[in-house]
Amino acid sequence: MLKRCLAAVLGLVLLFMVGCNKSGTGGDGGTAGNTPVDGGTLNLSMFSAPKGVFNPILYEDQYDSNVIGLVFDGLLMNNEKLEWICDLCQNYSVSDDNKTVTFKLKPGLKWHDGQPVTTADVAFTFRAVLHPEYTGVRTGDYSALAGVQKMLDERDDLDTQVKDKKITDAESAKKKMDSWNAWLSGDGKKAINPVDDLTISFTTDEPYAPLLQNLATSIMPEHIFKTTEIGKMADNPATKAPIGTGPYKFVEYKKDQYVKLVRNEDYHLGKPHIPTIIYKIANQEVAIGQLKSGELDFMPINPADVELVKSDKNVRLETRPDFGYQYMGINFDNAFLKDKLVRQAIMYGLDRQAIVDKFLKGYGTVMNSHMPPVIWAYDAASLKPYARDLSKAKDLLAQAGWKDKNADGYLTKDGKVAQFTLKYPSGNKVRENSAPLIQANLKEIGIKVDLQMLEFSTLSTEVFDKRNMDAWLMGWSLSIDPDPGAIFLPDNKWGKVTGWTNARSEQLIKQGTKVLKVSDRKPLYVEWAKILNDELPYIFLYSQNVVDAVRQDKVMGLKPDARGTLWNIWELWIPKDKQG
């Protein structure tokens, strides 16, 4: 629903300057013959409580991002074709060598507290992410900027020295600050260069295709945070009561109950018609009842629950492909799962289409590699489909040496049973239903699967921090830019968790960020996806469609497209007789 929720195809837009026009205009703003009116309250749903980290560079929770997306703006947003256009900027241009992007801000922009927006705010936002005391996870997104990778390599070396007890933490911190100050006075001047109050440029060491995507992050007010130590930014009151430039202003977060927002009268794309938004926090079962009774106006719907609202004439369903997928992760420290023949056998042994048909009610697609079908780098013809084939699965296991069976019907090799433990999170019906199906499917080919359900945060710690797992169920939300480096390069947090390495994979990922045209990038990603389709560092499961339910008797002005159902939230309106 956020107007910047999707990344666009960078190669399509790096070739020219784009002026900022209000996207999605046209039409009558609602039911034919009606004119938008102001007033009313829009009631939205959240299924879990936000953590309250309403800070664009610190948040890691999707529920926090719901609020951030309405309160803050970035330099860029997407149009209906998922191309980058201006948001806070009035235009931007790319240098002939594709290393420098220059933005010109719109004049007269204001923060919610009335202070002017300048390039000092833009520079502060991105410098904060690169600061050695920054506690968030986004530093690597800007490693392509001039001199940054060198600085980050120095930090890694210092961390190694601390680990090896060659220097102290205090000595390391001082050296990191010295390196930071040297960068600021050196390469940092061109990496992030506020030319004047409205003009700022960003320069990379080499062409970097996902740069615009990363520069589209929400901008923060320097005057609010400049007196706060970067490492203590999370403690600043503005992290919990944010001040942005977006269509809505933050008012209140009543923990575990609701978030209240009011419209920004000075919003640069036009004053919103709806004065108040309430994000109500309720589980899916409760929220469905509230939607049908009119207490809620909008909610995402689990495909399994579509039938519960489909017959309500006041409820309109909007569906679109998801930029993400679900998978079964593999720990390559497990000797059984490390064998590629075993992983391929698992793919052939699983009835993944049954997950889509039974648990998603058809609202999804079986996945065979990392690229979902909606991403331009996807090429179905180059991928093995791994349709369920029990005979093929058993042959592959036999080739891997798993031939004999014990009294329980499970395969054995050298006295060991073909088995592993699958950990999966509670709170997601499809995952909860998928785990027993996976267990039953693999039993048919002689593999024993022990199931362990954990609370999501506990599972995340077990997997990504402790690596205490054989296999796990989880998913990735992706941008439309196909760069998979954050997830599959082994020197990144997410990439190292499986323990899988492949030199050609790493080479292709790095090459893919250095060429800008889609026609040049796509062959690299097609080859890369084929490697994953063969190697299977993950057991790829499915991509679930997004299904939104909206009260069509109340919410007018909808123009749903790939950006979401409520992407143009400032244009939405409520008829007078529904404003009570």
XYZ file of C-alpha atoms in Angstrom:
580
model
C 0.000 0.000 0.000
C 2.964 2.309 0.309
C 3.764 4.435 -2.681
C 7.406 3.430 -2.470
C 6.794 -0.211 -1.642
C 8.344 -1.574 -4.833
C 11.709 -1.042 -6.444
C 11.695 -0.349 -10.184
C 13.683 -1.559 -13.122
C 16.736 0.607 -12.787
C 18.136 -0.075 -16.224
C 15.042 1.437 -17.829
C 15.489 4.795 -16.194
C 19.207 5.394 -15.892
C 19.305 6.543 -19.489
C 17.488 9.824 -19.109
C 16.378 12.570 -16.752
C 12.907 12.122 -15.291
C 10.712 15.032 -14.241
C 8.337 14.572 -11.318
C 4.681 14.413 -12.235
C 2.009 13.263 -9.835
C 1.577 9.653 -10.861
C -1.749 7.902 -11.132
C -3.798 10.999 -11.881
C -6.747 10.783 -14.207
C -10.132 9.150 -13.865
C -12.924 10.543 -11.736
C -11.438 9.760 -8.314
C -14.162 7.277 -7.460
C -17.611 6.254 -8.619
C -18.498 7.844 -11.932
C -20.062 11.283 -11.497
C -18.836 11.726 -7.933
C -16.507 14.492 -6.824
C -14.021 13.800 -4.006
C -14.967 15.322 -0.658
C -12.961 15.811 2.504
C -13.730 14.159 5.815
C -13.979 10.874 7.653
C -11.603 8.315 9.122
C -9.895 5.483 7.256
C -9.544 2.356 9.405
C -6.707 0.073 8.347
C -5.508 -3.197 9.872
C -2.266 -4.517 11.275
C -2.113 -8.148 12.409
C 0.798 -7.655 14.818
C 1.844 -4.691 16.917
C 4.667 -2.496 15.605
C 7.825 -2.427 17.664
C 7.598 1.357 17.622
C 10.838 1.867 15.680
C 9.394 4.465 13.311
C 12.796 5.391 11.954
C 13.523 4.852 8.225
C 17.108 3.721 8.735
C 16.624 1.627 11.888
C 13.372 -0.299 11.467
C 13.427 -4.009 10.570
C 9.756 -4.814 11.144
C 7.134 -4.724 8.379
C 4.552 -3.329 10.794
C 6.805 -0.396 11.643
C 7.211 0.143 7.909
C 3.435 0.537 7.506
C 3.637 3.709 9.587
C 6.942 4.890 8.144
C 5.551 4.687 4.606
C 2.779 7.158 5.402
C 4.865 9.552 7.494
C 8.029 9.796 5.382
C 8.956 10.402 1.735
C 12.032 9.542 -0.278
C 13.755 11.199 -3.184
C 12.058 8.765 -5.562
C 8.869 6.771 -5.986
C 7.459 4.441 -8.655
C 4.968 5.070 -11.415
C 2.460 2.496 -12.642
C 5.126 0.964 -14.907
C 7.422 0.546 -11.887
C 9.868 3.077 -13.282
C 11.549 5.551 -10.962
C 10.092 9.047 -10.907
C 10.604 11.885 -8.476
C 8.983 12.147 -5.076
C 10.806 14.835 -3.076
C 12.926 15.736 -6.074
C 11.766 17.778 -9.051
C 14.214 16.030 -11.393
C 17.311 13.879 -11.401
C 20.020 13.060 -13.921
C 22.688 10.403 -14.389
C 26.210 11.190 -15.617
C 27.521 9.787 -18.892
C 29.800 7.354 -17.043
C 26.826 6.135 -14.963
C 28.666 6.840 -11.712
C 26.985 10.051 -10.538
C 23.301 10.713 -9.875
C 22.283 14.325 -9.226
C 18.972 15.284 -7.621
C 17.233 18.648 -7.551
C 14.773 18.942 -4.664
C 11.385 20.562 -5.027
C 11.459 24.067 -3.562
C 9.299 24.842 -0.546
C 9.194 21.347 0.961
C 8.465 21.269 4.688
C 8.805 18.802 7.509
C 5.711 18.138 9.592
C 7.005 20.607 12.198
C 7.203 23.374 9.567
C 10.983 23.366 9.118
C 12.285 23.482 5.518
C 13.609 20.371 3.791
C 17.091 20.790 2.330
C 19.857 18.607 0.967
C 21.431 18.748 4.425
C 18.639 16.379 5.497
C 19.349 14.085 2.551
C 23.076 14.029 3.230
C 22.494 13.428 6.950
C 20.253 10.415 6.250
C 22.782 8.565 4.120
C 25.828 9.573 6.132
C 24.126 8.285 9.280
C 23.771 4.838 7.709
C 27.507 4.797 7.005
C 28.599 6.083 10.420
C 30.675 3.566 12.444
C 28.266 3.806 15.388
C 25.168 3.134 13.266
C 23.273 0.174 14.740
C 21.002 -0.724 11.810
C 21.370 -3.207 8.952
C 21.468 -0.970 5.872
C 25.136 0.056 5.644
C 25.890 -2.472 2.910
C 23.263 -0.903 0.641
C 25.620 2.029 0.099
C 28.951 0.226 -0.169
C 29.192 1.216 -3.851
C 29.501 4.930 -2.996
C 32.980 6.366 -3.497
C 35.426 5.078 -0.901
C 32.811 3.306 1.211
C 33.806 -0.297 0.488
C 37.400 0.491 1.423
C 36.185 1.999 4.715
C 33.968 -1.025 5.412
C 36.856 -3.399 4.681
C 38.940 -1.509 7.244
C 36.151 -1.966 9.783
C 36.006 -5.694 9.087
C 39.756 -5.947 9.576
C 39.490 -4.121 12.900
C 36.705 -6.454 14.016
C 38.949 -9.409 13.208
C 41.765 -7.883 15.227
C 39.435 -7.458 18.199
C 38.253 -11.050 17.856
C 41.875 -12.212 17.763
C 42.578 -10.020 20.828
C 45.206 -8.005 18.979
C 43.497 -4.720 19.866
C 40.818 -3.672 22.341
C 37.257 -2.606 21.582
C 38.178 0.954 22.530
C 41.146 0.982 20.159
C 38.979 -0.418 17.378
C 36.293 2.222 17.948
C 38.881 5.016 17.773
C 40.405 3.650 14.564
C 36.932 3.359 13.001
C 36.203 6.978 13.857
C 39.557 8.060 12.421
C 38.739 6.162 9.217
C 35.270 7.758 9.139
C 36.670 11.274 9.473
C 39.267 10.551 6.798
C 36.486 9.401 4.467
C 34.384 12.492 5.195
C 37.247 14.769 4.253
C 38.260 12.622 1.267
C 36.092 10.405 -0.932
C 33.050 11.220 1.176
C 32.922 14.705 -0.323
C 32.049 13.319 -3.739
C 30.228 10.214 -2.511
C 27.522 12.388 -0.918
C 27.790 15.961 -2.131
C 25.152 18.562 -1.132
C 25.988 21.204 -3.757
C 23.460 23.694 -2.422
C 20.198 23.628 -0.461
C 18.316 22.002 -3.351
C 21.008 20.093 -5.269
C 22.804 16.933 -4.148
C 24.836 14.334 -5.999
C 25.903 10.768 -5.215
C 28.954 9.182 -6.833
C 30.030 5.544 -6.897
C 33.436 3.979 -7.498
C 31.980 1.897 -10.314
C 28.573 1.842 -12.010
C 26.118 0.203 -9.607
C 22.728 -0.788 -11.001
C 20.669 -0.880 -7.744
C 21.842 2.593 -6.674
C 18.553 4.410 -7.376
C 16.643 1.734 -5.512
C 18.829 2.304 -2.452
C 18.627 6.092 -2.757
C 14.815 5.877 -2.688
C 14.818 5.296 1.075
C 12.901 7.740 3.252
C 14.691 10.956 4.198
C 15.063 11.996 7.854
C 15.128 15.498 9.396
C 18.648 16.503 10.353
C 17.459 19.196 12.757
C 15.708 16.546 14.864
C 18.568 14.062 15.086
C 21.753 16.083 14.682
C 22.352 16.459 18.421
C 21.866 12.722 19.005
C 24.782 10.324 18.906
C 24.239 8.004 15.948
C 24.564 4.959 18.158
C 21.773 6.273 20.381
C 19.402 7.291 17.588
C 16.940 4.599 18.648
C 16.514 6.426 21.962
C 15.600 9.741 20.343
C 11.881 10.497 20.953
C 11.475 11.138 17.209
C 12.104 7.456 16.558
C 8.870 6.625 18.380
C 7.019 9.829 17.434
C 8.367 10.488 13.933
C 8.431 13.742 11.993
C 8.461 13.351 8.222
C 7.227 14.926 5.006
C 4.658 12.306 3.998
C 0.889 12.572 3.492
C 0.157 11.811 7.154
C 1.519 13.022 10.485
C 2.089 10.737 13.424
C -0.154 11.417 16.435
C -0.143 8.447 18.777
C 0.784 4.805 19.166
C -1.298 3.020 21.775
C 0.744 -0.150 22.196
C -0.982 -3.301 20.975
C -4.127 -1.318 20.126
C -3.741 1.277 17.366
C -1.632 3.894 15.606
C -3.281 7.250 14.875
C -2.249 9.550 12.018
C -3.653 12.840 10.758
C -3.261 14.381 7.326
C -0.411 16.679 6.372
C -2.124 19.868 5.192
C 1.054 20.856 3.318
C 1.708 17.527 1.596
C 3.613 18.248 -1.593
C 1.441 16.010 -3.792
C -1.761 17.572 -2.525
C -3.632 17.709 0.780
C -5.167 14.283 1.534
C -8.962 14.141 1.468
C -9.202 11.866 4.513
C -8.234 13.717 7.719
C -7.515 10.710 9.957
C -6.092 7.216 9.585
C -6.304 4.628 12.345
C -4.194 1.487 12.090
C -6.044 -1.023 14.261
C -4.082 -3.975 15.612
C -6.022 -7.238 15.565
C -5.380 -10.819 14.511
C -6.697 -11.959 11.147
C -9.773 -13.713 12.502
C -10.906 -10.644 14.454
C -10.031 -8.304 11.575
C -12.227 -10.232 9.122
C -15.227 -9.727 11.402
C -14.378 -6.024 11.729
C -14.127 -5.679 7.940
C -17.529 -7.285 7.383
C -19.146 -5.147 10.090
C -17.607 -1.934 8.719
C -15.234 -1.331 11.650
C -12.332 -1.821 9.243
C -12.098 -0.379 5.742
C -9.080 -2.309 4.465
C -7.062 -5.410 5.309
C -4.707 -7.870 3.632
C -6.431 -11.245 3.309
C -4.871 -14.661 3.652
C -5.931 -16.598 0.539
C -7.332 -19.297 2.801
C -9.789 -16.710 4.166
C -10.983 -15.313 0.831
C -14.233 -17.269 0.957
C -15.107 -15.612 4.273
C -15.424 -12.195 2.608
C -15.886 -12.994 -1.063
C -19.690 -13.016 -0.868
C -19.971 -9.639 0.882
C -21.187 -7.155 -1.747
C -19.581 -4.274 0.155
C -16.127 -5.861 0.047
C -13.906 -5.613 -3.017
C -10.939 -7.975 -3.492
C -7.761 -6.811 -5.205
C -5.035 -9.316 -6.106
C -1.548 -8.902 -7.490
C 1.623 -11.011 -7.716
C 3.965 -10.790 -4.768
C 7.583 -9.681 -5.039
C 8.777 -12.488 -2.843
C 8.567 -16.192 -2.138
C 8.592 -18.881 0.546
C 11.341 -21.460 0.874
C 12.770 -24.269 2.964
C 16.251 -23.200 3.970
C 19.131 -25.675 4.134
C 22.077 -25.767 6.540
C 25.013 -27.157 4.571
C 26.649 -28.262 7.811
C 24.134 -31.110 7.756
C 25.898 -33.914 5.868
C 22.649 -35.440 4.578
C 21.260 -32.180 3.177
C 24.625 -31.039 1.843
C 24.400 -33.619 -0.936
C 22.923 -31.969 -4.042
C 21.307 -35.229 -5.135
C 19.410 -35.308 -1.838
C 18.216 -31.730 -2.266
C 17.062 -32.449 -5.801
C 15.278 -35.558 -4.572
C 13.474 -33.444 -1.980
C 12.326 -31.046 -4.705
C 10.941 -33.941 -6.757
C 9.387 -35.488 -3.667
C 7.414 -32.430 -2.563
C 3.908 -31.705 -3.815
C 4.426 -27.957 -3.947
C 1.450 -27.448 -6.234
C -0.732 -28.903 -3.464
C 0.421 -26.087 -1.175
C -0.708 -23.540 -3.765
C -3.981 -25.312 -4.498
C -4.994 -26.341 -0.976
C -3.543 -23.713 1.311
C -3.404 -20.694 -1.020
C -6.654 -21.561 -2.810
C -4.809 -21.099 -6.087
C -3.557 -17.599 -5.218
C 0.098 -18.348 -5.852
C 2.802 -19.848 -8.066
C 5.225 -22.731 -7.530
C 8.812 -21.463 -7.385
C 11.868 -23.153 -8.906
C 14.532 -20.534 -8.259
C 15.017 -17.189 -6.543
C 13.393 -14.920 -9.161
C 9.589 -14.618 -8.874
C 7.751 -14.517 -12.231
C 6.931 -10.800 -11.839
C 10.610 -9.792 -11.908
C 11.941 -8.944 -15.363
C 14.954 -11.235 -14.935
C 12.731 -14.312 -14.625
C 12.996 -16.900 -17.414
C 10.816 -19.968 -16.892
C 12.139 -21.787 -19.950
C 15.652 -22.001 -18.490
C 14.561 -23.666 -15.230
C 13.865 -27.293 -14.369
C 10.261 -27.345 -13.106
C 10.773 -30.177 -10.567
C 7.190 -31.387 -10.968
C 6.450 -34.043 -8.363
C 8.020 -37.340 -9.430
C 8.440 -39.923 -6.662
C 10.278 -42.355 -8.920
C 12.816 -39.684 -9.887
C 13.224 -38.685 -6.233
C 13.914 -42.275 -5.175
C 16.414 -42.782 -8.020
C 18.359 -39.680 -6.948
C 18.465 -40.854 -3.335
C 19.693 -44.239 -4.496
C 22.439 -42.533 -6.531
C 23.441 -40.736 -3.351
C 23.780 -44.095 -1.577
C 20.493 -44.100 0.341
C 19.164 -47.509 -0.681
C 18.325 -49.609 2.344
C 15.322 -49.136 4.612
C 14.921 -49.621 8.340
C 11.918 -51.164 10.042
C 10.053 -47.833 9.897
C 10.488 -47.539 6.138
C 13.141 -44.807 6.211
C 16.258 -44.956 4.052
C 19.636 -45.648 5.617
C 23.275 -45.319 4.624
C 26.289 -46.501 6.619
C 23.987 -47.125 9.557
C 22.522 -43.605 9.534
C 18.911 -42.709 8.858
C 17.935 -40.218 6.149
C 16.448 -37.567 8.383
C 16.527 -33.934 9.443
C 14.630 -31.510 11.672
C 12.466 -28.844 10.047
C 11.875 -25.727 12.130
C 9.036 -23.400 11.194
C 7.341 -20.331 12.662
C 3.992 -20.134 14.370
C 1.453 -17.511 13.364
C 1.374 -18.178 9.617
C -1.354 -20.628 8.626
C 0.174 -21.592 5.293
C 3.558 -22.376 6.832
C 1.911 -24.219 9.714
C -0.033 -26.354 7.223
C 2.918 -26.785 4.861
C 5.232 -28.332 7.452
C 3.141 -31.509 8.031
C 2.602 -31.816 4.259
C 6.362 -31.667 3.693
C 6.828 -34.275 6.415
C 4.257 -36.607 4.822
C 5.585 -36.078 1.274
C 9.160 -36.889 2.214
C 8.132 -39.939 4.230
C 6.868 -41.365 0.925
C 10.420 -41.319 -0.458
C 12.010 -42.625 2.734
C 13.119 -39.403 4.439
C 12.226 -38.800 8.083
C 11.397 -35.202 8.976
C 11.030 -34.122 12.595
C 8.970 -30.940 13.002
C 9.585 -28.153 15.491
C 7.347 -25.060 15.585
C 8.822 -21.909 17.149
C 7.723 -18.325 17.670
C 9.004 -16.298 14.718
C 11.588 -14.197 16.581
C 12.939 -17.329 18.269
C 13.239 -19.092 14.930
C 14.981 -16.068 13.417
C 17.538 -16.118 16.237
C 18.052 -19.869 15.888
C 18.655 -19.562 12.149
C 20.391 -16.257 11.490
C 22.261 -15.736 14.752
C 23.008 -19.213 16.106
C 22.756 -21.347 12.921
C 21.163 -23.984 15.128
C 19.036 -25.751 12.520
C 18.977 -28.398 9.805
C 16.218 -26.807 7.724
C 13.651 -24.084 8.230
C 10.621 -22.462 6.624
C 10.721 -18.747 5.919
C 10.254 -16.256 3.104
C 11.898 -13.317 1.356
C 10.292 -10.042 0.334
C 12.115 -8.715 -2.710
C 12.371 -5.539 -4.705
C 11.842 -5.624 -8.435
C 15.541 -5.007 -9.033
C 16.904 -8.548 -9.273
C 20.220 -8.013 -7.463
C 20.339 -10.918 -4.963
C 23.631 -10.007 -3.309
C 22.244 -9.297 0.152
C 20.711 -12.772 0.308
C 23.259 -14.940 -1.527
C 26.718 -13.386 -1.248
C 28.411 -15.428 1.497
C 30.007 -12.405 3.160
C 26.579 -10.926 3.977
C 24.566 -11.791 7.085
C 21.779 -13.480 5.153
C 24.064 -15.090 2.586
C 26.317 -16.857 5.034
C 23.545 -18.616 6.944
C 23.220 -21.635 4.620
C 26.960 -22.213 4.268
C 26.524 -22.650 0.500
C 29.223 -21.129 -1.694
C 29.609 -21.059 -5.459
C 32.288 -19.046 -7.233
C 30.298 -18.576 -10.437
C 27.272 -17.440 -8.449
C 29.336 -14.771 -6.701
C 30.878 -13.667 -9.992
C 27.502 -13.286 -11.711
C 25.970 -11.395 -8.792
C 28.806 -8.887 -8.803
C 28.736 -8.507 -12.594
C 25.003 -7.894 -12.466
C 25.400 -4.713 -10.449
C 28.008 -3.235 -12.769
C 25.930 -3.162 -15.953
C 22.890 -0.940 -16.149
C 20.775 -1.884 -19.147
C 18.171 -4.589 -18.686
C 19.301 -6.194 -21.954
C 22.814 -6.580 -20.520
C 21.787 -7.601 -17.014
C 19.129 -10.179 -17.795
C 21.441 -12.869 -19.290
C 23.586 -12.710 -16.145
C 20.613 -13.276 -13.854
C 19.143 -15.988 -16.076
C 22.421 -17.910 -15.807
C 22.565 -17.254 -12.079
C 18.998 -18.478 -11.525
C 19.864 -21.695 -13.391
C 22.713 -22.304 -10.942
C 20.333 -21.986 -8.012
C 17.763 -24.125 -9.774
C 20.405 -26.879 -10.020
C 22.320 -26.396 -6.770
C 19.257 -25.685 -4.595
C 20.764 -23.845 -1.613
C 17.079 -23.461 -0.767
C 14.192 -25.793 -1.462
C 12.026 -23.298 -3.346
C 8.334 -23.577 -2.496
C 5.884 -20.927 -3.710
C 5.185 -17.262 -4.292
C 1.926 -16.150 -2.735
C -0.283 -13.558 -4.396
C -1.197 -10.473 -2.406
C -4.920 -10.288 -1.756
C -6.377 -7.094 -0.283
C -9.949 -6.594 0.855
C -11.411 -3.082 0.870
C -14.827 -1.673 1.730
C -15.911 -0.474 -1.696
C -18.995 1.199 -0.215
C -16.742 3.580 1.733
C -13.276 3.905 0.166
C -13.368 5.880 -3.082
C -10.616 6.895 -5.507
C -8.868 3.543 -5.629
C -6.461 2.967 -8.538
C -4.848 -0.353 -7.644
C -1.849 -1.502 -9.655
C 1.508 -3.175 -9.057
C 2.323 -0.584 -6.369
C -0.551 -1.762 -4.215
C -4.199 -1.122 -3.506
C -3.796 2.067 -1.455
C -0.652 3.482 -3.071
C -2.425 6.814 -3.795
C -3.724 7.162 -0.262
C -3.679 10.974 -0.367
C -6.218 10.847 -3.243
C -8.679 8.510 -1.524
C -11.930 9.882 -0.128
C -15.002 8.853 1.831
C -18.575 9.809 0.820
C -20.367 12.144 3.214
C -22.863 9.499 4.285
C -20.016 7.141 5.312
C -18.002 9.654 7.319
C -19.806 9.148 10.602
